[in-house]
Amino acid sequence: MPKPLNVGMIGYGFMGRAHSNAYAQVNHFFDLEYRPVLKAACARSADKAKAFADQWGYESVETDWRKLVARKDIDLIDICVPNNLHAEIAAAAAQNGKMILCEKPLAMNSAEGKKMVEAVEKAKVPNMVWYNYRRVPAVTFAKKLIDEGRLGKVFHYRAKFLQDWTISADLPQGGTALWRLDVAAAGSGVTGDLLAHCIDTALWLNGPIANVSAMTETFVKERKHNLTGKVEKVGIDDACTFMGRFTNGSLALFESTRYARGHKALYTFEINGEHASIFWDLHDLHRLQYFDHRDQGVVRGWRTVHVTDGDHPYMGKWWVPGLQIGYEASFVHQVADFLDGVAARKPAQPTFRDAYRTQLVLDAILDSAKGQKWVKVKEA
Ligand SMILES: NC(=O)c1ccc[n+]([C@@H]2O[C@H](COP(=O)([O-])OP(=O)(O)OC[C@H]3O[C@@H](n4cnc5c(N)ncnc54)[C@H](O)[C@@H]3O)[C@@H](O)[C@H]2O)c1
């Protein structure tokens, strides 16, 4: 029988739900030494926390995360709240000896991220950051193809993450559901929110980024603030584009925006190597497009691999070949890998330290955009 591992969940929003679903599902599909138990859900409003706990099967409720992280019956703290709360909760959870799963971006900036890394490493607690796209089977499969050397030397890495939900100038900033527009809660705009994902995937697939040259734009300069009721300056970046160099010599071109009418969550990346190229699109997440120049000339062309076969990453755990899985499965895979890591005492990635490297790239991007200059990414 798998050993129980008691989860204390903080936040009941988008990610609170995605992670709760993953904890509930993981032992149905993966054979693991541990079994997450939904022990307590925490939110400021007792009624909302109770409603969430009842819907997802949490045994108890807290309204103050400080109480939750001090509870003796909690093994793991899951941080699913706005970015400005990650550091303080993680430090307290580490001090209490809890395992910590933290949502991305790790921190508001790299200085804060560094302290978080120090806190979990000092406490020697298992830790991981929810950059879940690494565990979309087609993306994990891309990593396998790259590691096998199929692409050869990489020349280009191109990524974008496009949305369109903040175009209206009447949209307020701040508070429930709109904290992403409030720089005090989010730290930055699309850079920390969307590009952070693209950068984590890129560092994993293609290695470190050496330097960047970026531009950002805030298209709507003032918005009513939901918490103060006043019209206030908007401090986040609505769009960010950057180019850069990876240390392996390849060139980076990244774009993200919330002003691309018609696009809801268009995360794509394309990697062009000496022998082959790959392309992935979140809207079609179970497919990986692959072109191999070494194919026989008359049939050479882009092929679409339907990543659903038993020997594709994670897929042997699900249904039968040809049947695809969805977005939510990436979180199930991440929990499975984390629990395997706990059992084997080998940390699952990305750890806080890995996510700190992304934070350093984010800082370089924002510095570059502000100073209109190339910026070297600091070493972790
Ligand atoms: N991995 C991903 O793909 C992904 C996707 C979305 C969000 N995120 C990250 O997850 C985190 C949460 O985002 P979300 O979309 O779930 O937000 P959300 O707005 O849907 O939910 C935030 C939750 O935090 C709660 N909260 C706020 N302050 C609190 C406090 N002091 N104590 C307890 N609870 C508090 C809110 O009540 C709400 O339940 C952010 O860091 C975000 O960047 C990651």
Short mmCIF file of C-alpha atoms and ligand atoms in Angstrom, two decimals:
data_model
loop_
_atom_site.label_atom_id
_atom_site.label_comp_id
_atom_site.label_asym_id
_atom_site.label_seq_id
_atom_site.Cartn_x
_atom_site.Cartn_y
_atom_site.Cartn_z
CA MET A 1 0.00 0.00 0.00
CA PRO A 2 1.37 3.44 -0.85
CA LYS A 3 2.26 5.57 2.16
CA PRO A 4 0.00 8.61 2.78
CA LEU A 5 1.49 12.04 2.15
CA ASN A 6 -0.68 14.80 3.55
CA VAL A 7 -1.21 17.82 1.31
CA GLY A 8 -1.97 21.35 2.50
CA MET A 9 -3.25 23.35 -0.45
CA ILE A 10 -3.12 27.16 -0.39
CA GLY A 11 -5.47 28.78 -2.94
CA TYR A 12 -8.53 27.34 -4.64
CA GLY A 13 -8.35 29.08 -8.03
CA PHE A 14 -7.24 27.81 -11.43
CA MET A 15 -4.11 26.07 -10.13
CA GLY A 16 -5.70 24.96 -6.84
CA ARG A 17 -8.12 22.97 -9.00
CA ALA A 18 -5.51 21.71 -11.49
CA HIS A 19 -3.29 20.41 -8.69
CA SER A 20 -6.14 18.93 -6.62
CA ASN A 21 -7.21 17.00 -9.70
CA ALA A 22 -3.63 15.74 -10.13
CA TYR A 23 -3.40 14.54 -6.50
CA ALA A 24 -6.74 12.78 -6.86
CA GLN A 25 -5.79 11.07 -10.14
CA VAL A 26 -2.15 10.18 -9.78
CA ASN A 27 -2.38 6.85 -7.94
CA HIS A 28 -5.05 5.61 -10.34
CA PHE A 29 -2.56 5.68 -13.19
CA PHE A 30 0.91 5.47 -11.65
CA ASP A 31 2.34 2.86 -9.27
CA LEU A 32 3.92 4.93 -6.53
CA GLU A 33 5.31 4.53 -3.05
CA TYR A 34 3.30 7.53 -1.85
CA ARG A 35 -0.34 8.53 -2.04
CA PRO A 36 -1.29 12.22 -1.70
CA VAL A 37 -4.05 12.76 0.86
CA LEU A 38 -6.09 15.95 0.51
CA LYS A 39 -5.70 16.96 4.14
CA ALA A 40 -6.43 20.69 4.26
CA ALA A 41 -7.40 23.53 1.93
CA CYS A 42 -6.57 27.10 2.86
CA ALA A 43 -8.09 30.37 1.67
CA ARG A 44 -8.91 33.67 3.38
CA SER A 45 -12.67 33.17 3.18
CA ALA A 46 -13.89 30.27 5.34
CA ASP A 47 -17.01 29.80 3.20
CA LYS A 48 -15.08 29.62 -0.05
CA ALA A 49 -12.41 27.35 1.42
CA LYS A 50 -15.15 25.06 2.76
CA ALA A 51 -16.97 24.95 -0.57
CA PHE A 52 -13.70 24.10 -2.34
CA ALA A 53 -12.79 21.48 0.29
CA ASP A 54 -16.21 19.83 -0.07
CA GLN A 55 -16.04 19.77 -3.86
CA TRP A 56 -12.55 18.28 -4.04
CA GLY A 57 -12.59 16.10 -0.92
CA TYR A 58 -10.23 17.98 1.43
CA GLU A 59 -10.65 16.81 5.02
CA SER A 60 -10.31 20.21 6.70
CA VAL A 61 -10.07 23.95 6.14
CA GLU A 62 -7.78 26.77 7.27
CA THR A 63 -8.17 30.50 6.71
CA ASP A 64 -4.60 31.50 7.63
CA TRP A 65 -1.74 29.88 5.71
CA ARG A 66 0.56 30.42 8.74
CA LYS A 67 -1.56 27.97 10.72
CA LEU A 68 -1.56 25.51 7.86
CA VAL A 69 2.23 25.45 7.44
CA ALA A 70 2.65 24.86 11.20
CA ARG A 71 0.25 21.91 11.33
CA LYS A 72 1.96 18.68 12.38
CA ASP A 73 -0.33 16.54 10.21
CA ILE A 74 0.73 18.28 6.97
CA ASP A 75 3.69 16.87 4.98
CA LEU A 76 3.54 18.99 1.84
CA ILE A 77 2.56 22.60 1.19
CA ASP A 78 1.29 23.48 -2.27
CA ILE A 79 1.48 27.22 -3.08
CA CYS A 80 -1.25 28.19 -5.55
CA VAL A 81 -1.63 31.89 -4.75
CA PRO A 82 -0.55 35.10 -6.52
CA ASN A 83 3.19 35.55 -7.04
CA ASN A 84 3.77 38.10 -4.26
CA LEU A 85 2.87 35.49 -1.64
CA HIS A 86 5.15 32.67 -2.83
CA ALA A 87 8.34 33.71 -0.99
CA GLU A 88 6.89 34.28 2.46
CA ILE A 89 4.85 31.07 2.42
CA ALA A 90 7.77 29.01 1.08
CA ALA A 91 10.13 30.33 3.76
CA ALA A 92 7.66 29.50 6.54
CA ALA A 93 6.91 26.07 5.07
CA ALA A 94 10.64 25.29 4.80
CA GLN A 95 11.19 26.36 8.40
CA ASN A 96 8.47 23.93 9.41
CA GLY A 97 10.21 21.14 7.50
CA LYS A 98 7.47 20.74 4.86
CA MET A 99 7.96 19.57 1.30
CA ILE A 100 7.04 22.45 -1.00
CA LEU A 101 5.46 22.56 -4.41
CA CYS A 102 5.29 26.16 -5.60
CA GLU A 103 3.53 27.61 -8.60
CA LYS A 104 5.51 29.52 -11.21
CA PRO A 105 7.07 31.98 -11.50
CA LEU A 106 9.03 31.01 -8.40
CA ALA A 107 9.26 34.60 -7.18
CA MET A 108 8.65 38.28 -7.90
CA ASN A 109 12.30 38.65 -8.97
CA SER A 110 15.60 36.79 -8.77
CA ALA A 111 16.68 38.32 -5.43
CA GLU A 112 13.55 36.92 -3.83
CA GLY A 113 14.00 33.64 -5.73
CA LYS A 114 17.54 33.27 -4.38
CA LYS A 115 16.31 33.54 -0.78
CA MET A 116 13.70 30.87 -1.52
CA VAL A 117 16.36 28.52 -2.90
CA GLU A 118 18.49 29.12 0.20
CA ALA A 119 15.52 28.45 2.48
CA VAL A 120 14.60 25.06 0.95
CA GLU A 121 18.21 23.95 0.57
CA LYS A 122 19.01 24.88 4.19
CA ALA A 123 15.93 23.00 5.41
CA LYS A 124 16.74 20.10 3.03
CA VAL A 125 13.08 19.76 2.06
CA PRO A 126 12.00 18.30 -1.31
CA ASN A 127 10.87 21.16 -3.54
CA MET A 128 9.60 21.67 -7.07
CA VAL A 129 8.08 24.43 -9.20
CA TRP A 130 5.03 23.77 -11.38
CA TYR A 131 6.47 24.41 -14.83
CA ASN A 132 4.07 21.77 -16.04
CA TYR A 133 4.69 22.03 -19.79
CA ARG A 134 7.82 19.88 -19.40
CA ARG A 135 5.41 17.02 -18.67
CA VAL A 136 3.20 17.34 -21.72
CA PRO A 137 4.15 14.03 -23.40
CA ALA A 138 4.91 15.69 -26.77
CA VAL A 139 7.27 18.17 -25.04
CA THR A 140 8.96 15.40 -23.03
CA PHE A 141 9.27 13.52 -26.32
CA ALA A 142 10.92 16.58 -27.92
CA LYS A 143 13.49 16.51 -25.12
CA LYS A 144 14.18 12.83 -25.87
CA LEU A 145 14.71 13.52 -29.58
CA ILE A 146 17.08 16.39 -28.79
CA ASP A 147 19.03 14.34 -26.23
CA GLU A 148 19.38 11.51 -28.77
CA GLY A 149 21.14 14.04 -31.02
CA ARG A 150 18.54 13.82 -33.80
CA LEU A 151 18.54 17.57 -34.40
CA GLY A 152 22.31 17.89 -34.40
CA LYS A 153 23.69 21.33 -33.73
CA VAL A 154 20.84 23.71 -32.88
CA PHE A 155 20.70 27.03 -34.77
CA HIS A 156 17.38 28.56 -33.76
CA TYR A 157 14.93 28.41 -30.84
CA ARG A 158 11.71 30.34 -31.46
CA ALA A 159 8.90 30.53 -28.92
CA LYS A 160 5.75 32.53 -28.41
CA PHE A 161 2.89 32.67 -25.93
CA LEU A 162 -0.06 34.74 -27.11
CA GLN A 163 -3.32 35.67 -25.42
CA ASP A 164 -5.96 38.36 -25.95
CA TRP A 165 -7.85 38.83 -22.69
CA THR A 166 -6.64 42.29 -21.50
CA ILE A 167 -7.27 44.36 -24.64
CA SER A 168 -10.26 46.27 -23.21
CA ALA A 169 -9.15 49.51 -21.52
CA ASP A 170 -12.18 49.14 -19.20
CA LEU A 171 -10.77 46.01 -17.58
CA PRO A 172 -9.74 46.92 -14.02
CA GLN A 173 -6.51 45.79 -12.37
CA GLY A 174 -5.99 44.03 -9.03
CA GLY A 175 -7.94 41.74 -6.73
CA THR A 176 -9.60 38.41 -7.44
CA ALA A 177 -9.04 37.12 -10.96
CA LEU A 178 -7.26 40.33 -12.03
CA TRP A 179 -4.19 40.25 -9.79
CA ARG A 180 -2.10 39.47 -12.93
CA LEU A 181 -2.58 43.10 -14.04
CA ASP A 182 -1.38 44.48 -10.69
CA VAL A 183 2.40 44.73 -10.56
CA ALA A 184 2.40 44.57 -6.74
CA ALA A 185 0.84 41.08 -6.87
CA ALA A 186 2.33 39.76 -10.09
CA GLY A 187 5.85 41.25 -10.17
CA SER A 188 5.67 41.70 -13.93
CA GLY A 189 3.19 41.15 -16.74
CA VAL A 190 3.50 38.67 -19.56
CA THR A 191 7.23 38.31 -18.87
CA GLY A 192 6.81 36.52 -15.53
CA ASP A 193 3.44 35.01 -16.40
CA LEU A 194 3.82 33.63 -19.94
CA LEU A 195 7.45 33.97 -21.02
CA ALA A 196 8.47 32.26 -17.79
CA HIS A 197 6.93 29.06 -19.17
CA CYS A 198 8.65 29.49 -22.56
CA ILE A 199 11.99 30.11 -20.84
CA ASP A 200 11.72 27.13 -18.50
CA THR A 201 11.01 24.84 -21.47
CA ALA A 202 13.83 26.43 -23.48
CA LEU A 203 16.44 26.08 -20.71
CA TRP A 204 15.43 22.46 -20.34
CA LEU A 205 15.49 21.66 -24.06
CA ASN A 206 18.32 23.86 -25.27
CA GLY A 207 20.46 24.85 -22.28
CA PRO A 208 21.30 28.22 -20.71
CA ILE A 209 20.59 31.63 -22.28
CA ALA A 210 23.68 33.84 -22.21
CA ASN A 211 22.30 37.30 -23.03
CA VAL A 212 19.15 39.08 -24.15
CA SER A 213 17.89 42.22 -25.82
CA ALA A 214 14.25 42.91 -25.05
CA MET A 215 11.42 45.36 -25.53
CA THR A 216 8.26 45.58 -23.50
CA GLU A 217 5.11 47.65 -23.94
CA THR A 218 2.20 48.61 -21.72
CA PHE A 219 -0.58 49.43 -24.16
CA VAL A 220 -3.12 50.54 -21.55
CA LYS A 221 -1.29 52.90 -19.21
CA GLU A 222 -3.92 53.40 -16.49
CA ARG A 223 -6.66 51.17 -15.14
CA LYS A 224 -9.06 51.36 -12.23
CA HIS A 225 -7.66 49.40 -9.30
CA ASN A 226 -10.16 46.99 -7.77
CA LEU A 227 -8.67 47.25 -4.28
CA THR A 228 -8.42 51.07 -4.03
CA GLY A 229 -11.25 52.04 -6.40
CA LYS A 230 -8.91 54.64 -7.96
CA VAL A 231 -7.54 54.88 -11.49
CA GLU A 232 -3.87 53.94 -11.14
CA LYS A 233 -0.82 53.58 -13.35
CA VAL A 234 -0.42 50.10 -14.83
CA GLY A 235 2.99 48.72 -13.79
CA ILE A 236 3.02 45.47 -15.73
CA ASP A 237 4.24 44.76 -19.26
CA ASP A 238 1.35 43.88 -21.61
CA ALA A 239 3.71 42.52 -24.25
CA CYS A 240 7.35 41.49 -24.34
CA THR A 241 9.59 40.44 -27.20
CA PHE A 242 13.20 39.46 -26.81
CA MET A 243 16.04 38.04 -28.78
CA GLY A 244 19.09 36.44 -27.31
CA ARG A 245 21.85 33.88 -27.55
CA PHE A 246 21.96 30.48 -25.94
CA THR A 247 25.36 29.38 -24.65
CA ASN A 248 25.31 26.56 -27.26
CA GLY A 249 25.51 29.27 -29.94
CA SER A 250 21.89 29.10 -31.10
CA LEU A 251 19.76 32.22 -31.48
CA ALA A 252 16.64 32.88 -29.39
CA LEU A 253 13.52 34.71 -30.53
CA PHE A 254 10.65 34.92 -28.03
CA GLU A 255 7.37 36.84 -28.00
CA SER A 256 4.48 37.05 -25.59
CA THR A 257 1.47 39.32 -25.36
CA ARG A 258 -2.07 39.53 -24.07
CA TYR A 259 -3.01 41.69 -27.09
CA ALA A 260 -3.05 39.12 -29.92
CA ARG A 261 -6.74 39.16 -30.83
CA GLY A 262 -7.99 35.64 -31.45
CA HIS A 263 -5.35 33.80 -29.45
CA LYS A 264 -6.25 32.39 -26.03
CA ALA A 265 -3.19 30.38 -24.99
CA LEU A 266 -1.09 29.96 -28.11
CA TYR A 267 2.16 28.63 -26.71
CA THR A 268 4.35 27.33 -29.54
CA PHE A 269 8.03 26.59 -29.96
CA GLU A 270 10.13 25.60 -32.94
CA ILE A 271 13.71 24.39 -32.85
CA ASN A 272 15.80 24.23 -36.02
CA GLY A 273 18.87 22.02 -35.97
CA GLU A 274 21.47 20.92 -38.45
CA HIS A 275 19.61 17.68 -39.34
CA ALA A 276 16.07 18.16 -38.13
CA SER A 277 13.48 20.60 -36.79
CA ILE A 278 10.66 20.21 -34.29
CA PHE A 279 7.55 22.27 -33.69
CA TRP A 280 5.01 22.11 -30.86
CA ASP A 281 1.74 23.94 -30.29
CA LEU A 282 -0.19 23.93 -26.99
CA HIS A 283 -3.50 24.13 -28.89
CA ASP A 284 -2.66 20.73 -30.37
CA LEU A 285 -0.65 19.52 -27.43
CA HIS A 286 -0.60 15.80 -28.19
CA ARG A 287 1.19 16.25 -31.51
CA LEU A 288 4.85 16.93 -32.26
CA GLN A 289 5.80 18.06 -35.73
CA TYR A 290 9.14 16.77 -36.93
CA PHE A 291 11.16 17.31 -40.11
CA ASP A 292 14.26 15.24 -40.74
CA HIS A 293 16.51 16.21 -43.62
CA ARG A 294 18.00 12.70 -43.61
CA ASP A 295 14.71 11.18 -44.83
CA GLN A 296 14.69 9.93 -48.42
CA GLY A 297 14.27 12.98 -50.69
CA VAL A 298 11.01 12.06 -52.45
CA VAL A 299 9.10 11.56 -49.21
CA ARG A 300 10.94 14.16 -47.12
CA GLY A 301 8.59 16.56 -45.37
CA TRP A 302 7.12 17.64 -42.03
CA ARG A 303 5.53 14.70 -40.27
CA THR A 304 3.10 14.92 -37.39
CA VAL A 305 3.73 12.46 -34.61
CA HIS A 306 0.58 11.71 -32.64
CA VAL A 307 2.23 11.28 -29.24
CA THR A 308 -0.13 8.61 -27.90
CA ASP A 309 1.82 5.39 -28.26
CA GLY A 310 2.70 3.21 -25.31
CA ASP A 311 6.40 3.92 -25.81
CA HIS A 312 5.91 7.69 -25.88
CA PRO A 313 6.67 9.44 -22.56
CA TYR A 314 3.98 8.80 -19.89
CA MET A 315 1.51 7.40 -22.45
CA GLY A 316 1.92 3.77 -21.44
CA LYS A 317 0.23 4.71 -18.17
CA TRP A 318 -2.98 5.93 -19.82
CA TRP A 319 -5.32 4.45 -22.41
CA VAL A 320 -4.46 2.61 -25.63
CA PRO A 321 -2.40 3.92 -28.58
CA GLY A 322 -4.23 6.58 -30.57
CA LEU A 323 -6.20 7.97 -27.62
CA GLN A 324 -4.94 11.31 -26.44
CA ILE A 325 -4.85 12.97 -23.04
CA GLY A 326 -5.21 16.65 -22.10
CA TYR A 327 -3.70 19.66 -20.36
CA GLU A 328 -4.60 18.41 -16.87
CA ALA A 329 -2.45 15.28 -17.35
CA SER A 330 0.73 17.37 -17.32
CA PHE A 331 0.06 18.09 -13.63
CA VAL A 332 -0.64 14.40 -12.93
CA HIS A 333 2.75 13.56 -14.49
CA GLN A 334 4.47 16.23 -12.46
CA VAL A 335 3.05 14.88 -9.19
CA ALA A 336 4.01 11.32 -10.21
CA ASP A 337 7.60 12.39 -10.90
CA PHE A 338 7.75 14.37 -7.67
CA LEU A 339 6.55 11.39 -5.61
CA ASP A 340 9.01 9.08 -7.39
CA GLY A 341 11.73 11.59 -6.55
CA VAL A 342 10.74 11.64 -2.88
CA ALA A 343 10.81 7.82 -2.78
CA ALA A 344 14.20 7.65 -4.53
CA ARG A 345 15.58 10.72 -2.67
CA LYS A 346 16.37 12.20 -6.08
CA PRO A 347 14.77 15.61 -6.62
CA ALA A 348 12.35 15.92 -9.51
CA GLN A 349 12.94 18.93 -11.72
CA PRO A 350 12.44 21.79 -11.94
CA THR A 351 13.54 22.39 -8.36
CA PHE A 352 13.52 25.87 -6.82
CA ARG A 353 17.13 26.15 -7.99
CA ASP A 354 16.18 25.32 -11.59
CA ALA A 355 13.31 27.82 -11.46
CA TYR A 356 15.71 30.44 -10.08
CA ARG A 357 17.65 30.18 -13.38
CA THR A 358 14.45 31.16 -15.21
CA GLN A 359 14.06 34.04 -12.77
CA LEU A 360 17.54 35.31 -13.70
CA VAL A 361 16.57 35.33 -17.39
CA LEU A 362 13.33 37.19 -16.55
CA ASP A 363 15.31 39.84 -14.65
CA ALA A 364 17.74 40.23 -17.56
CA ILE A 365 14.79 40.69 -19.97
CA LEU A 366 13.16 43.36 -17.83
CA ASP A 367 16.51 45.14 -17.28
CA SER A 368 17.20 45.06 -20.99
CA ALA A 369 13.79 46.47 -21.91
CA LYS A 370 14.10 49.22 -19.30
CA GLY A 371 17.63 50.23 -20.28
CA GLN A 372 17.22 49.56 -24.03
CA LYS A 373 20.45 47.56 -24.06
CA TRP A 374 21.79 44.00 -24.28
CA VAL A 375 22.00 42.36 -20.85
CA LYS A 376 24.05 39.35 -19.82
CA VAL A 377 22.09 36.76 -17.84
CA LYS A 378 23.65 36.31 -14.41
CA GLU A 379 24.92 32.87 -13.50
CA ALA A 380 23.01 30.98 -10.80
N1 LIG B 1 1.60 26.29 -14.17
C1 LIG B 1 0.74 27.02 -14.86
O1 LIG B 1 0.55 26.81 -16.04
C2 LIG B 1 -0.01 28.13 -14.20
C3 LIG B 1 -1.26 28.53 -14.71
C4 LIG B 1 -1.96 29.53 -14.03
C5 LIG B 1 -1.41 30.12 -12.90
N2 LIG B 1 -0.19 29.74 -12.45
C6 LIG B 1 0.39 30.33 -11.22
O2 LIG B 1 -0.37 29.85 -10.10
C7 LIG B 1 -0.50 30.86 -9.10
C8 LIG B 1 -1.98 31.09 -8.83
O3 LIG B 1 -2.62 31.46 -10.07
P1 LIG B 1 -4.15 31.08 -10.37
O4 LIG B 1 -4.37 31.25 -11.83
O5 LIG B 1 -4.50 29.79 -9.72
O6 LIG B 1 -4.85 32.28 -9.60
P2 LIG B 1 -6.34 32.43 -9.16
O7 LIG B 1 -6.59 33.89 -9.11
O8 LIG B 1 -7.23 31.54 -9.96
O9 LIG B 1 -6.32 31.84 -7.66
C9 LIG B 1 -5.54 32.44 -6.66
C10 LIG B 1 -5.99 31.89 -5.32
O10 LIG B 1 -5.18 32.47 -4.30
C11 LIG B 1 -6.04 32.74 -3.19
N3 LIG B 1 -5.38 33.69 -2.28
C12 LIG B 1 -4.98 34.96 -2.56
N4 LIG B 1 -4.40 35.49 -1.46
C13 LIG B 1 -4.42 34.52 -0.50
C14 LIG B 1 -3.96 34.45 0.85
N5 LIG B 1 -3.39 35.51 1.46
N6 LIG B 1 -4.15 33.29 1.55
C15 LIG B 1 -4.73 32.22 0.97
N7 LIG B 1 -5.18 32.24 -0.31
C16 LIG B 1 -5.03 33.38 -1.02
C17 LIG B 1 -7.30 33.24 -3.86
O11 LIG B 1 -8.39 33.21 -2.98
C18 LIG B 1 -7.44 32.20 -4.98
O12 LIG B 1 -8.05 31.03 -4.50
C19 LIG B 1 0.25 32.08 -9.66
O13 LIG B 1 1.54 32.10 -9.15
C20 LIG B 1 0.27 31.83 -11.16
O14 LIG B 1 1.36 32.45 -11.81
C21 LIG B 1 0.50 28.76 -13.08
#
